[in-house]
Amino acid sequence: MNKREISNRSPTEGNANVWTEIEDSPELPKKRKSNDGDGHDKLRPKRPLTGYNRFFKEERIRWKEEQSSSGMPEEKKQTFLTMGREISARWVRLPREQKKKYIAEYDKEMLQYRIDVEKYNREKEEKAAADAVAKKEQSAQKLKKNGAQLKAPTDSLVPGPSSLGSFDTNALLQPQMMENNSIAHALSNSGSSATQFALNQLHQQRQFEILLRQRLLDRQMQLESSLLSLRSLAGGSAVRTQENPSHILSATQMDSLIFPGANAAAPYSGLLSSTGNVQTQLQNHPRGGLIRTNFPYATLPEPSSSVAVGNVSNRSYEQLLLSLMLQQRNHRPSNNS
């Protein structure tokens, strides 16, 4: 406890011997912490002096004047503790009416102090909120800059569509990739803590889409190879069975039938159409003669007049031809037949 703390203590009749106890104490207590929050904040309004502190401040000046006018040598002057004890005794003897002056000044300044503290806290909170928004925007810009540097894998290593291709893998994957790009753009501007993780997830999803496109193109090339074999088979049969042209098609006719509008990409769902439905549609079509001639072991269902031939999609017909080729290959006729 230092001199200032001793002076801040308002003595009463019940603690008049507090100064004697302090003088006799071999070790002074530690300094009391301030209740005003951050004691290092110099901008915070200062708490006003209490009524006793105001009286002590005035009496200290008067005490020094009394010591100077007494002519007492410097080494024999009374100590600060003695001064504090004397001033506290004067405060105890001071009439109540005279004390009201100091207490009223304290109450008036205390009211203004509370207003200033409330204003200070409000401005401090507003400044903290503005700093948080600025920091969030700065983090979002930094994250957006880093996200732009995460380039998606290029498609240079993925083979482009073949001249014979009928799959439109770009039409299949482009909507999903555009949606992912929109999500990535939204995440880069969100500034959430999980944004980087979400961007990494989208990056991995883009890589998966590229691999899926590669698989689709591989499947397309296998299908084209099978169709080339089918066209060759159709051309050979046309040479051997010229006498019965109603049941066979030439290679040129085959091209025009398999791809009746190669530039118009049919939906991907066409590849998953019902094979039986397509077989029914082809029953009375010239293609049916080609199928019967080149795939004698394949079975076609009964014709159905309720289904129009024009509804046959290119991909469904290709799937049907591949299915029939597999039936032909897997059929093992016995030696007695």
PDB file of C-alpha atoms in Angstrom, residues 120-305:
ATOM      1  CA  TYR A 120     -16.912   5.594 -24.475  1.00  0.00           C
ATOM      2  CA  ASN A 121     -18.060   1.961 -24.312  1.00  0.00           C
ATOM      3  CA  ARG A 122     -20.502   2.482 -27.187  1.00  0.00           C
ATOM      4  CA  GLU A 123     -17.842   4.045 -29.397  1.00  0.00           C
ATOM      5  CA  LYS A 124     -15.426   1.275 -28.451  1.00  0.00           C
ATOM      6  CA  GLU A 125     -17.952  -1.408 -29.445  1.00  0.00           C
ATOM      7  CA  GLU A 126     -18.696   0.355 -32.746  1.00  0.00           C
ATOM      8  CA  LYS A 127     -15.001   0.597 -33.496  1.00  0.00           C
ATOM      9  CA  ALA A 128     -14.520  -3.090 -32.649  1.00  0.00           C
ATOM     10  CA  ALA A 129     -17.424  -4.041 -34.947  1.00  0.00           C
ATOM     11  CA  ALA A 130     -16.026  -1.911 -37.777  1.00  0.00           C
ATOM     12  CA  ASP A 131     -12.596  -3.469 -37.306  1.00  0.00           C
ATOM     13  CA  ALA A 132     -14.148  -6.950 -37.405  1.00  0.00           C
ATOM     14  CA  VAL A 133     -15.968  -6.153 -40.667  1.00  0.00           C
ATOM     15  CA  ALA A 134     -12.804  -4.730 -42.201  1.00  0.00           C
ATOM     16  CA  LYS A 135     -10.830  -7.787 -41.108  1.00  0.00           C
ATOM     17  CA  LYS A 136     -13.496 -10.085 -42.540  1.00  0.00           C
ATOM     18  CA  GLU A 137     -13.452  -8.260 -45.874  1.00  0.00           C
ATOM     19  CA  GLN A 138      -9.671  -8.409 -45.943  1.00  0.00           C
ATOM     20  CA  SER A 139      -9.747 -12.151 -45.250  1.00  0.00           C
ATOM     21  CA  ALA A 140     -12.387 -12.650 -47.956  1.00  0.00           C
ATOM     22  CA  GLN A 141     -10.288 -10.768 -50.512  1.00  0.00           C
ATOM     23  CA  LYS A 142      -7.215 -12.770 -49.551  1.00  0.00           C
ATOM     24  CA  LEU A 143      -9.157 -16.026 -49.777  1.00  0.00           C
ATOM     25  CA  LYS A 144     -10.612 -14.991 -53.127  1.00  0.00           C
ATOM     26  CA  LYS A 145      -7.129 -14.215 -54.396  1.00  0.00           C
ATOM     27  CA  ASN A 146      -5.822 -17.571 -53.188  1.00  0.00           C
ATOM     28  CA  GLY A 147      -8.859 -19.350 -54.651  1.00  0.00           C
ATOM     29  CA  ALA A 148      -8.216 -17.808 -58.053  1.00  0.00           C
ATOM     30  CA  GLN A 149      -4.727 -19.270 -57.983  1.00  0.00           C
ATOM     31  CA  LEU A 150      -6.160 -22.781 -57.508  1.00  0.00           C
ATOM     32  CA  LYS A 151      -6.558 -23.514 -61.189  1.00  0.00           C
ATOM     33  CA  ALA A 152      -8.826 -26.356 -62.146  1.00  0.00           C
ATOM     34  CA  PRO A 153      -7.208 -29.246 -64.074  1.00  0.00           C
ATOM     35  CA  THR A 154      -7.092 -28.571 -67.782  1.00  0.00           C
ATOM     36  CA  ASP A 155      -8.794 -30.792 -70.319  1.00  0.00           C
ATOM     37  CA  SER A 156      -5.767 -30.954 -72.607  1.00  0.00           C
ATOM     38  CA  LEU A 157      -5.069 -34.575 -71.661  1.00  0.00           C
ATOM     39  CA  VAL A 158      -8.679 -35.650 -72.198  1.00  0.00           C
ATOM     40  CA  PRO A 159      -9.280 -36.796 -75.798  1.00  0.00           C
ATOM     41  CA  GLY A 160     -11.872 -34.788 -77.667  1.00  0.00           C
ATOM     42  CA  PRO A 161     -14.991 -36.289 -79.225  1.00  0.00           C
ATOM     43  CA  SER A 162     -14.345 -38.522 -82.205  1.00  0.00           C
ATOM     44  CA  SER A 163     -15.650 -37.850 -85.688  1.00  0.00           C
ATOM     45  CA  LEU A 164     -17.913 -40.877 -85.273  1.00  0.00           C
ATOM     46  CA  GLY A 165     -18.975 -39.946 -81.755  1.00  0.00           C
ATOM     47  CA  SER A 166     -22.546 -39.601 -80.654  1.00  0.00           C
ATOM     48  CA  PHE A 167     -21.953 -38.848 -76.934  1.00  0.00           C
ATOM     49  CA  ASP A 168     -22.038 -35.205 -75.870  1.00  0.00           C
ATOM     50  CA  THR A 169     -20.057 -35.405 -72.642  1.00  0.00           C
ATOM     51  CA  ASN A 170     -19.769 -31.615 -72.429  1.00  0.00           C
ATOM     52  CA  ALA A 171     -23.556 -31.296 -72.495  1.00  0.00           C
ATOM     53  CA  LEU A 172     -23.720 -33.933 -69.778  1.00  0.00           C
ATOM     54  CA  LEU A 173     -21.173 -32.405 -67.391  1.00  0.00           C
ATOM     55  CA  GLN A 174     -21.285 -28.680 -68.218  1.00  0.00           C
ATOM     56  CA  PRO A 175     -24.378 -27.814 -66.094  1.00  0.00           C
ATOM     57  CA  GLN A 176     -22.892 -29.468 -63.007  1.00  0.00           C
ATOM     58  CA  MET A 177     -19.501 -27.806 -63.539  1.00  0.00           C
ATOM     59  CA  MET A 178     -21.169 -24.398 -63.983  1.00  0.00           C
ATOM     60  CA  GLU A 179     -23.111 -24.956 -60.772  1.00  0.00           C
ATOM     61  CA  ASN A 180     -19.907 -25.896 -58.937  1.00  0.00           C
ATOM     62  CA  ASN A 181     -18.190 -22.774 -60.252  1.00  0.00           C
ATOM     63  CA  SER A 182     -21.079 -20.651 -58.939  1.00  0.00           C
ATOM     64  CA  ILE A 183     -20.829 -22.344 -55.554  1.00  0.00           C
ATOM     65  CA  ALA A 184     -17.063 -21.788 -55.474  1.00  0.00           C
ATOM     66  CA  HIS A 185     -17.557 -18.098 -56.276  1.00  0.00           C
ATOM     67  CA  ALA A 186     -20.137 -17.756 -53.503  1.00  0.00           C
ATOM     68  CA  LEU A 187     -17.880 -19.529 -51.007  1.00  0.00           C
ATOM     69  CA  SER A 188     -14.927 -17.316 -51.888  1.00  0.00           C
ATOM     70  CA  ASN A 189     -17.023 -14.275 -50.926  1.00  0.00           C
ATOM     71  CA  SER A 190     -18.507 -15.757 -47.764  1.00  0.00           C
ATOM     72  CA  GLY A 191     -15.432 -15.581 -45.548  1.00  0.00           C
ATOM     73  CA  SER A 192     -16.589 -18.426 -43.332  1.00  0.00           C
ATOM     74  CA  SER A 193     -14.061 -20.576 -41.451  1.00  0.00           C
ATOM     75  CA  ALA A 194     -14.899 -23.648 -43.539  1.00  0.00           C
ATOM     76  CA  THR A 195     -14.540 -21.850 -46.872  1.00  0.00           C
ATOM     77  CA  GLN A 196     -11.102 -23.260 -47.699  1.00  0.00           C
ATOM     78  CA  PHE A 197     -12.280 -26.803 -46.947  1.00  0.00           C
ATOM     79  CA  ALA A 198     -15.332 -26.332 -49.180  1.00  0.00           C
ATOM     80  CA  LEU A 199     -13.166 -24.972 -52.008  1.00  0.00           C
ATOM     81  CA  ASN A 200     -10.907 -28.010 -51.732  1.00  0.00           C
ATOM     82  CA  GLN A 201     -13.956 -30.266 -51.911  1.00  0.00           C
ATOM     83  CA  LEU A 202     -15.142 -28.524 -55.074  1.00  0.00           C
ATOM     84  CA  HIS A 203     -11.665 -28.821 -56.537  1.00  0.00           C
ATOM     85  CA  GLN A 204     -11.732 -32.578 -55.949  1.00  0.00           C
ATOM     86  CA  GLN A 205     -15.215 -32.768 -57.450  1.00  0.00           C
ATOM     87  CA  ARG A 206     -13.960 -31.045 -60.605  1.00  0.00           C
ATOM     88  CA  GLN A 207     -11.232 -33.664 -60.877  1.00  0.00           C
ATOM     89  CA  PHE A 208     -13.860 -36.390 -60.504  1.00  0.00           C
ATOM     90  CA  GLU A 209     -15.899 -34.794 -63.304  1.00  0.00           C
ATOM     91  CA  ILE A 210     -12.855 -34.848 -65.557  1.00  0.00           C
ATOM     92  CA  LEU A 211     -12.327 -38.542 -64.816  1.00  0.00           C
ATOM     93  CA  LEU A 212     -16.007 -39.211 -65.489  1.00  0.00           C
ATOM     94  CA  ARG A 213     -15.720 -37.490 -68.844  1.00  0.00           C
ATOM     95  CA  GLN A 214     -12.710 -39.658 -69.642  1.00  0.00           C
ATOM     96  CA  ARG A 215     -14.708 -42.803 -68.809  1.00  0.00           C
ATOM     97  CA  LEU A 216     -17.594 -41.674 -70.999  1.00  0.00           C
ATOM     98  CA  LEU A 217     -15.266 -40.993 -73.894  1.00  0.00           C
ATOM     99  CA  ASP A 218     -13.686 -44.427 -73.476  1.00  0.00           C
ATOM    100  CA  ARG A 219     -17.137 -45.980 -73.582  1.00  0.00           C
ATOM    101  CA  GLN A 220     -17.942 -43.938 -76.665  1.00  0.00           C
ATOM    102  CA  MET A 221     -14.841 -45.209 -78.455  1.00  0.00           C
ATOM    103  CA  GLN A 222     -15.779 -48.812 -77.631  1.00  0.00           C
ATOM    104  CA  LEU A 223     -19.250 -48.238 -79.016  1.00  0.00           C
ATOM    105  CA  GLU A 224     -17.886 -46.676 -82.197  1.00  0.00           C
ATOM    106  CA  SER A 225     -15.567 -49.635 -82.704  1.00  0.00           C
ATOM    107  CA  SER A 226     -18.511 -52.035 -82.413  1.00  0.00           C
ATOM    108  CA  LEU A 227     -20.552 -49.964 -84.850  1.00  0.00           C
ATOM    109  CA  LEU A 228     -17.712 -50.001 -87.371  1.00  0.00           C
ATOM    110  CA  SER A 229     -17.679 -53.782 -87.159  1.00  0.00           C
ATOM    111  CA  LEU A 230     -21.443 -53.805 -87.650  1.00  0.00           C
ATOM    112  CA  ARG A 231     -21.216 -51.594 -90.740  1.00  0.00           C
ATOM    113  CA  SER A 232     -18.578 -53.860 -92.239  1.00  0.00           C
ATOM    114  CA  LEU A 233     -20.803 -56.847 -91.556  1.00  0.00           C
ATOM    115  CA  ALA A 234     -23.748 -55.086 -93.184  1.00  0.00           C
ATOM    116  CA  GLY A 235     -21.709 -54.284 -96.304  1.00  0.00           C
ATOM    117  CA  GLY A 236     -20.538 -57.904 -96.678  1.00  0.00           C
ATOM    118  CA  SER A 237     -24.047 -59.271 -96.301  1.00  0.00           C
ATOM    119  CA  ALA A 238     -25.327 -56.882 -98.937  1.00  0.00           C
ATOM    120  CA  VAL A 239     -22.892 -58.348-101.487  1.00  0.00           C
ATOM    121  CA  ARG A 240     -23.880 -61.945-100.700  1.00  0.00           C
ATOM    122  CA  THR A 241     -27.646 -61.405-100.680  1.00  0.00           C
ATOM    123  CA  GLN A 242     -28.334 -59.051-103.519  1.00  0.00           C
ATOM    124  CA  GLU A 243     -31.274 -61.229-104.537  1.00  0.00           C
ATOM    125  CA  ASN A 244     -33.152 -60.331-101.375  1.00  0.00           C
ATOM    126  CA  PRO A 245     -32.619 -56.591-100.841  1.00  0.00           C
ATOM    127  CA  SER A 246     -35.728 -56.166 -98.693  1.00  0.00           C
ATOM    128  CA  HIS A 247     -34.029 -57.942 -95.810  1.00  0.00           C
ATOM    129  CA  ILE A 248     -30.616 -56.292 -95.950  1.00  0.00           C
ATOM    130  CA  LEU A 249     -29.139 -52.796 -96.037  1.00  0.00           C
ATOM    131  CA  SER A 250     -25.961 -51.567 -97.625  1.00  0.00           C
ATOM    132  CA  ALA A 251     -23.222 -49.833 -95.656  1.00  0.00           C
ATOM    133  CA  THR A 252     -24.292 -46.443 -97.032  1.00  0.00           C
ATOM    134  CA  GLN A 253     -27.887 -47.028 -95.980  1.00  0.00           C
ATOM    135  CA  MET A 254     -26.657 -48.199 -92.596  1.00  0.00           C
ATOM    136  CA  ASP A 255     -24.825 -44.918 -92.061  1.00  0.00           C
ATOM    137  CA  SER A 256     -27.903 -42.889 -92.865  1.00  0.00           C
ATOM    138  CA  LEU A 257     -30.078 -44.981 -90.578  1.00  0.00           C
ATOM    139  CA  ILE A 258     -27.800 -45.084 -87.534  1.00  0.00           C
ATOM    140  CA  PHE A 259     -27.031 -41.382 -87.631  1.00  0.00           C
ATOM    141  CA  PRO A 260     -30.116 -39.580 -88.976  1.00  0.00           C
ATOM    142  CA  GLY A 261     -28.976 -36.183 -87.639  1.00  0.00           C
ATOM    143  CA  ALA A 262     -25.509 -36.668 -86.209  1.00  0.00           C
ATOM    144  CA  ASN A 263     -25.139 -32.951 -85.405  1.00  0.00           C
ATOM    145  CA  ALA A 264     -28.119 -32.935 -83.027  1.00  0.00           C
ATOM    146  CA  ALA A 265     -26.991 -34.359 -79.706  1.00  0.00           C
ATOM    147  CA  ALA A 266     -29.662 -36.526 -78.117  1.00  0.00           C
ATOM    148  CA  PRO A 267     -30.021 -36.502 -74.325  1.00  0.00           C
ATOM    149  CA  TYR A 268     -27.821 -38.791 -72.294  1.00  0.00           C
ATOM    150  CA  SER A 269     -30.851 -40.613 -70.950  1.00  0.00           C
ATOM    151  CA  GLY A 270     -31.355 -42.091 -74.431  1.00  0.00           C
ATOM    152  CA  LEU A 271     -28.495 -44.470 -73.738  1.00  0.00           C
ATOM    153  CA  LEU A 272     -30.447 -45.915 -70.845  1.00  0.00           C
ATOM    154  CA  SER A 273     -33.717 -46.474 -72.798  1.00  0.00           C
ATOM    155  CA  SER A 274     -35.526 -49.778 -72.653  1.00  0.00           C
ATOM    156  CA  THR A 275     -34.027 -52.268 -75.122  1.00  0.00           C
ATOM    157  CA  GLY A 276     -37.291 -54.148 -75.482  1.00  0.00           C
ATOM    158  CA  ASN A 277     -39.129 -50.966 -76.416  1.00  0.00           C
ATOM    159  CA  VAL A 278     -36.564 -50.207 -79.115  1.00  0.00           C
ATOM    160  CA  GLN A 279     -36.792 -53.752 -80.460  1.00  0.00           C
ATOM    161  CA  THR A 280     -40.557 -53.363 -80.753  1.00  0.00           C
ATOM    162  CA  GLN A 281     -40.171 -50.120 -82.665  1.00  0.00           C
ATOM    163  CA  LEU A 282     -37.728 -51.716 -85.116  1.00  0.00           C
ATOM    164  CA  GLN A 283     -39.879 -54.756 -85.870  1.00  0.00           C
ATOM    165  CA  ASN A 284     -41.456 -53.372 -89.076  1.00  0.00           C
ATOM    166  CA  HIS A 285     -38.560 -51.113 -89.983  1.00  0.00           C
ATOM    167  CA  PRO A 286     -35.966 -51.975 -92.683  1.00  0.00           C
ATOM    168  CA  ARG A 287     -33.403 -52.157 -89.904  1.00  0.00           C
ATOM    169  CA  GLY A 288     -35.249 -55.184 -88.639  1.00  0.00           C
ATOM    170  CA  GLY A 289     -34.333 -57.014 -91.849  1.00  0.00           C
ATOM    171  CA  LEU A 290     -30.699 -56.177 -91.290  1.00  0.00           C
ATOM    172  CA  ILE A 291     -30.905 -57.494 -87.754  1.00  0.00           C
ATOM    173  CA  ARG A 292     -32.578 -60.735 -88.821  1.00  0.00           C
ATOM    174  CA  THR A 293     -30.032 -61.295 -91.600  1.00  0.00           C
ATOM    175  CA  ASN A 294     -26.888 -60.608 -89.622  1.00  0.00           C
ATOM    176  CA  PHE A 295     -28.099 -61.848 -86.231  1.00  0.00           C
ATOM    177  CA  PRO A 296     -30.063 -65.021 -86.930  1.00  0.00           C
ATOM    178  CA  TYR A 297     -29.932 -66.114 -83.295  1.00  0.00           C
ATOM    179  CA  ALA A 298     -31.375 -62.846 -81.954  1.00  0.00           C
ATOM    180  CA  THR A 299     -35.039 -62.731 -81.019  1.00  0.00           C
ATOM    181  CA  LEU A 300     -37.313 -59.750 -81.662  1.00  0.00           C
ATOM    182  CA  PRO A 301     -40.655 -59.224 -79.897  1.00  0.00           C
ATOM    183  CA  GLU A 302     -43.970 -58.894 -81.649  1.00  0.00           C
ATOM    184  CA  PRO A 303     -44.573 -55.569 -83.447  1.00  0.00           C
ATOM    185  CA  SER A 304     -46.492 -52.836 -81.710  1.00  0.00           C
ATOM    186  CA  SER A 305     -48.306 -50.238 -83.786  1.00  0.00           C
TER     187      SER A 305
END
